[in-house]
CSV table of C-alpha atoms in Angstrom, one decimal:
chain,number,residue,atom,x,y,z
K,274,UNK,CA,96.3,98.9,230.2
K,275,UNK,CA,99.1,96.4,230.9
K,276,UNK,CA,100.0,94.3,227.9
K,277,UNK,CA,99.5,90.6,228.5
K,278,UNK,CA,99.3,87.7,226.1
K,279,UNK,CA,97.1,84.7,226.8
K,280,UNK,CA,97.3,81.3,225.1
K,281,UNK,CA,95.9,77.9,225.5
K,282,UNK,CA,92.2,78.7,225.9
K,283,UNK,CA,90.1,76.4,223.7
K,284,UNK,CA,87.4,73.8,223.6
K,285,UNK,CA,88.1,70.5,225.2
K,286,UNK,CA,86.2,67.3,226.0
K,287,UNK,CA,85.4,66.2,229.5
K,288,UNK,CA,88.4,64.3,230.9
K,289,UNK,CA,90.7,66.2,228.5
K,290,UNK,CA,93.6,68.6,229.2
K,291,UNK,CA,94.6,72.1,228.4
K,292,UNK,CA,97.5,74.3,229.3
K,293,UNK,CA,96.9,78.0,229.8
K,294,UNK,CA,99.7,80.6,229.7
K,295,UNK,CA,99.8,84.2,230.5
K,296,UNK,CA,102.9,86.1,229.3
K,297,UNK,CA,103.9,89.7,230.1
K,298,UNK,CA,105.6,91.7,227.5
K,299,UNK,CA,104.2,94.7,229.4
K,300,UNK,CA,105.0,93.6,233.0
K,301,UNK,CA,107.4,91.6,235.0
K,302,UNK,CA,106.5,88.6,237.2
K,303,UNK,CA,109.7,88.6,239.3
K,304,UNK,CA,109.1,89.0,243.0
K,305,UNK,CA,105.3,88.9,242.8
K,306,UNK,CA,102.7,86.4,243.8
K,307,UNK,CA,100.7,85.3,240.7
K,308,UNK,CA,97.1,84.1,240.5
K,309,UNK,CA,94.5,82.5,238.3
K,310,UNK,CA,90.8,83.3,238.7
K,311,UNK,CA,87.9,82.3,236.6
K,312,UNK,CA,84.5,83.6,235.7
K,313,UNK,CA,81.6,81.8,234.2
K,314,UNK,CA,79.9,84.2,231.8
K,315,UNK,CA,77.2,86.2,233.6
K,316,UNK,CA,78.4,84.9,237.0
K,317,UNK,CA,80.8,86.1,239.7
K,318,UNK,CA,84.5,85.7,240.2
K,319,UNK,CA,86.1,82.6,241.6
K,320,UNK,CA,89.7,82.2,242.7
K,321,UNK,CA,91.5,79.1,241.2
K,322,UNK,CA,95.1,79.1,242.3
K,323,UNK,CA,98.1,81.1,243.4
K,324,UNK,CA,101.9,80.7,243.3
K,325,UNK,CA,104.4,82.5,245.5
K,326,UNK,CA,107.0,84.8,244.0
K,327,UNK,CA,109.7,82.1,244.1
K,328,UNK,CA,107.4,79.2,243.2
K,329,UNK,CA,107.9,77.5,246.6
K,330,UNK,CA,104.2,77.8,247.6
K,331,UNK,CA,101.2,76.8,245.5
K,332,UNK,CA,97.6,76.8,246.6
K,333,UNK,CA,94.4,75.7,245.0
K,334,UNK,CA,90.7,75.9,245.4
K,335,UNK,CA,89.2,72.6,246.4
K,336,UNK,CA,87.3,72.3,243.1
K,337,UNK,CA,90.6,72.1,241.1
K,338,UNK,CA,93.1,70.6,243.6
K,339,UNK,CA,94.6,67.4,242.2
K,340,UNK,CA,93.5,68.3,238.6
K,341,UNK,CA,95.2,71.7,238.0
K,342,UNK,CA,98.8,72.7,238.4
K,343,UNK,CA,100.1,76.2,238.5
K,344,UNK,CA,103.7,77.1,237.6
K,345,UNK,CA,105.8,80.0,236.6
K,346,UNK,CA,108.9,80.7,234.6
K,347,UNK,CA,110.3,84.1,235.7
K,348,UNK,CA,113.0,84.0,233.0
K,349,UNK,CA,110.2,83.8,230.3
K,350,UNK,CA,108.0,86.2,232.3
K,351,UNK,CA,105.2,83.6,232.1
K,352,UNK,CA,102.6,82.0,234.3
K,353,UNK,CA,101.0,78.7,233.5
K,354,UNK,CA,98.0,76.6,234.5
K,355,UNK,CA,98.0,72.9,233.5
K,356,UNK,CA,94.4,71.7,233.5
K,357,UNK,CA,93.6,68.0,233.4
K,358,UNK,CA,90.6,65.7,234.0
K,359,UNK,CA,88.5,68.6,232.8
K,360,UNK,CA,84.9,68.8,233.8
K,361,UNK,CA,82.0,70.7,232.2
K,362,UNK,CA,81.9,73.0,235.3
K,363,UNK,CA,85.5,74.2,234.5
K,364,UNK,CA,83.9,76.1,231.6
K,365,UNK,CA,84.8,79.7,232.2
K,366,UNK,CA,86.9,82.7,231.3
K,367,UNK,CA,90.3,82.4,233.0
K,368,UNK,CA,92.3,85.4,234.0
K,369,UNK,CA,95.8,85.7,235.4
K,370,UNK,CA,96.6,88.2,238.2
K,371,UNK,CA,99.6,89.8,239.6
K,372,UNK,CA,99.9,90.9,243.2
K,373,UNK,CA,99.7,94.7,243.7
K,374,UNK,CA,102.6,94.5,246.2
K,375,UNK,CA,105.8,92.5,245.9
K,376,UNK,CA,107.0,89.7,248.1
K,377,UNK,CA,104.5,87.5,250.0
K,378,UNK,CA,101.7,90.1,249.9
K,379,UNK,CA,98.1,89.0,250.1
K,380,UNK,CA,96.8,92.6,249.9
K,381,UNK,CA,95.2,92.3,246.5
K,382,UNK,CA,96.1,91.7,242.9
K,383,UNK,CA,95.6,93.2,239.5
K,384,UNK,CA,93.7,91.1,237.0
K,385,UNK,CA,95.5,91.2,233.7
K,386,UNK,CA,94.0,91.6,230.3
K,387,UNK,CA,90.9,90.1,228.9
K,388,UNK,CA,91.5,86.5,229.9
K,389,UNK,CA,91.1,83.3,227.9
K,390,UNK,CA,88.0,81.2,227.4
K,391,UNK,CA,87.9,77.5,228.2
K,392,UNK,CA,84.9,75.5,227.1
K,393,UNK,CA,84.5,71.9,228.2
K,394,UNK,CA,81.9,70.1,226.2
K,395,UNK,CA,81.4,66.8,224.4
I,214,UNK,CA,79.7,82.9,248.8
I,215,UNK,CA,81.9,83.1,251.9
I,216,UNK,CA,81.6,86.9,251.7
I,217,UNK,CA,78.2,88.4,251.6
I,218,UNK,CA,77.4,91.4,249.4
I,219,UNK,CA,74.0,92.9,248.6
I,220,UNK,CA,73.1,91.8,245.1
I,221,UNK,CA,72.2,95.4,244.0
I,222,UNK,CA,72.7,99.0,244.9
I,223,UNK,CA,71.7,102.2,243.2
I,224,UNK,CA,72.1,106.0,243.3
I,225,UNK,CA,71.6,109.1,241.4
I,226,UNK,CA,74.5,111.1,239.8
I,227,UNK,CA,76.4,113.1,242.4
I,228,UNK,CA,75.2,110.9,245.3
I,229,UNK,CA,77.4,108.8,247.6
I,230,UNK,CA,76.7,105.1,247.6
I,231,UNK,CA,78.2,102.4,249.9
I,232,UNK,CA,78.5,98.7,249.2
I,233,UNK,CA,79.0,96.3,252.1
I,234,UNK,CA,80.9,93.1,252.3
I,235,UNK,CA,80.4,90.8,255.3
I,236,UNK,CA,82.8,88.0,256.3
I,237,UNK,CA,84.2,86.3,259.4
I,238,UNK,CA,87.2,86.3,261.7
I,239,UNK,CA,89.2,84.0,259.4
I,240,UNK,CA,88.9,86.3,256.4
I,241,UNK,CA,88.0,90.0,256.8
I,242,UNK,CA,88.7,89.9,260.5
I,243,UNK,CA,92.3,88.9,259.8
I,244,UNK,CA,93.4,90.0,256.4
I,245,UNK,CA,93.3,92.9,253.9
I,246,UNK,CA,90.2,93.4,251.8
I,247,UNK,CA,90.3,94.5,248.2
I,248,UNK,CA,87.7,95.5,245.6
I,249,UNK,CA,87.1,95.1,241.9
I,250,UNK,CA,85.0,97.0,239.5
I,251,UNK,CA,83.8,95.1,236.4
I,252,UNK,CA,82.2,97.3,233.7
I,253,UNK,CA,79.9,95.4,231.3
I,254,UNK,CA,81.8,93.2,228.8
I,255,UNK,CA,85.2,94.0,230.3
I,256,UNK,CA,87.7,92.3,232.7
I,257,UNK,CA,87.6,93.2,236.4
I,258,UNK,CA,89.7,96.1,237.5
I,259,UNK,CA,91.2,96.5,241.0
I,260,UNK,CA,90.0,99.7,242.6
I,261,UNK,CA,90.9,99.3,246.3
I,262,UNK,CA,93.6,97.1,247.9
I,263,UNK,CA,94.9,96.8,251.5
I,264,UNK,CA,91.5,97.8,252.8
I,265,UNK,CA,91.6,101.4,251.7
I,266,UNK,CA,94.5,102.1,249.2
I,267,UNK,CA,93.8,103.1,245.6
I,268,UNK,CA,95.9,101.8,242.7
I,269,UNK,CA,97.3,104.5,240.5
I,270,UNK,CA,94.7,106.0,238.2
I,271,UNK,CA,91.7,105.2,240.4
I,272,UNK,CA,89.9,108.4,241.3
I,273,UNK,CA,89.7,109.5,244.9
I,274,UNK,CA,85.9,109.2,244.7
I,275,UNK,CA,86.5,105.6,245.5
I,276,UNK,CA,87.3,104.7,249.1
I,277,UNK,CA,87.4,101.6,251.2
I,278,UNK,CA,87.2,100.8,254.9
I,279,UNK,CA,87.2,97.7,257.1
I,280,UNK,CA,85.8,97.3,260.6
I,281,UNK,CA,85.8,94.0,262.4
I,282,UNK,CA,84.5,91.3,260.1
I,283,UNK,CA,82.9,93.7,257.6
I,284,UNK,CA,84.2,96.0,254.9
I,285,UNK,CA,82.7,98.7,252.7
I,286,UNK,CA,83.4,100.4,249.4
I,287,UNK,CA,82.1,103.9,249.0
I,288,UNK,CA,81.7,105.9,245.8
I,289,UNK,CA,81.1,109.6,246.1
I,290,UNK,CA,80.1,112.0,243.4
I,291,UNK,CA,78.4,109.1,241.6
I,292,UNK,CA,78.8,109.1,237.8
I,293,UNK,CA,77.1,107.2,235.0
I,294,UNK,CA,80.4,105.4,234.2
I,295,UNK,CA,80.4,103.9,237.7
I,296,UNK,CA,77.6,101.6,236.7
I,297,UNK,CA,79.2,98.2,237.0
I,298,UNK,CA,79.5,95.0,239.1
I,299,UNK,CA,81.6,95.3,242.2
I,300,UNK,CA,83.3,92.4,244.0
I,301,UNK,CA,85.1,92.3,247.4
I,302,UNK,CA,87.8,89.7,248.0
I,303,UNK,CA,90.1,88.7,250.8
I,304,UNK,CA,92.5,85.9,251.9
I,305,UNK,CA,90.8,83.4,254.1
I,306,UNK,CA,93.0,81.6,256.7
I,307,UNK,CA,90.6,78.6,257.1
I,308,UNK,CA,91.5,75.1,255.9
I,309,UNK,CA,94.7,75.4,253.7
I,310,UNK,CA,94.1,79.1,252.9
I,311,UNK,CA,92.4,80.5,249.8
I,312,UNK,CA,91.2,83.7,248.3
I,313,UNK,CA,87.4,84.2,248.6
I,314,UNK,CA,85.2,86.6,246.7
I,315,UNK,CA,81.9,88.1,247.4
I,316,UNK,CA,79.0,87.3,245.1
I,317,UNK,CA,79.1,90.8,243.6
I,318,UNK,CA,76.9,93.9,243.7
I,319,UNK,CA,75.4,95.4,240.6
I,320,UNK,CA,75.5,99.2,240.9
I,321,UNK,CA,72.9,101.1,238.9
I,322,UNK,CA,73.2,104.8,238.3
I,323,UNK,CA,69.6,106.1,238.0
């Protein structure tokens, strides 16, 4: 299993902010599209955001657009998700993903590690 | 969900089972489909990408196909350890573009 380190998952109040990170001592982000997906416990998978290999393109699901910001630091081999104006419905386990093929591929992505839990509650 | 999967499927050990994933022209009809296996209590694992390719380490009992606006995951020689939730996913060209997932299929090995 690819070694990945998550940080930032925690409990937050509605309206609050969190910053998730996904770092790869066991893999490299360079040249790969990176993703965030989330899963409410017991429910299905939902895509959150993606960022192109060079950071020039960022896309978001409608439910998070304007509230979440994806970014990457290839020199630190790290992917980030800045989450603001949190809502109870953002409560989920968040996973980062790495495209299976390099470049601008949209052929699929590996989901890395066990993810990090975010709980939004007052 | 934008992609439609049956909520459940089942088979006996050694059987071949197929899980379907139905979409539209803007997603499956235009882009590559991929599939995840999620064993109980674990993170999802990519088992098929680019419609039919297997990542390293995935047994060749797993195969994928795509035709028109539908895709399928087939598992042959079914084993007890294949009991899991399976999700299809694909890029959707509609609106500003997004990744869409199926609702998932729970596979039970009887």
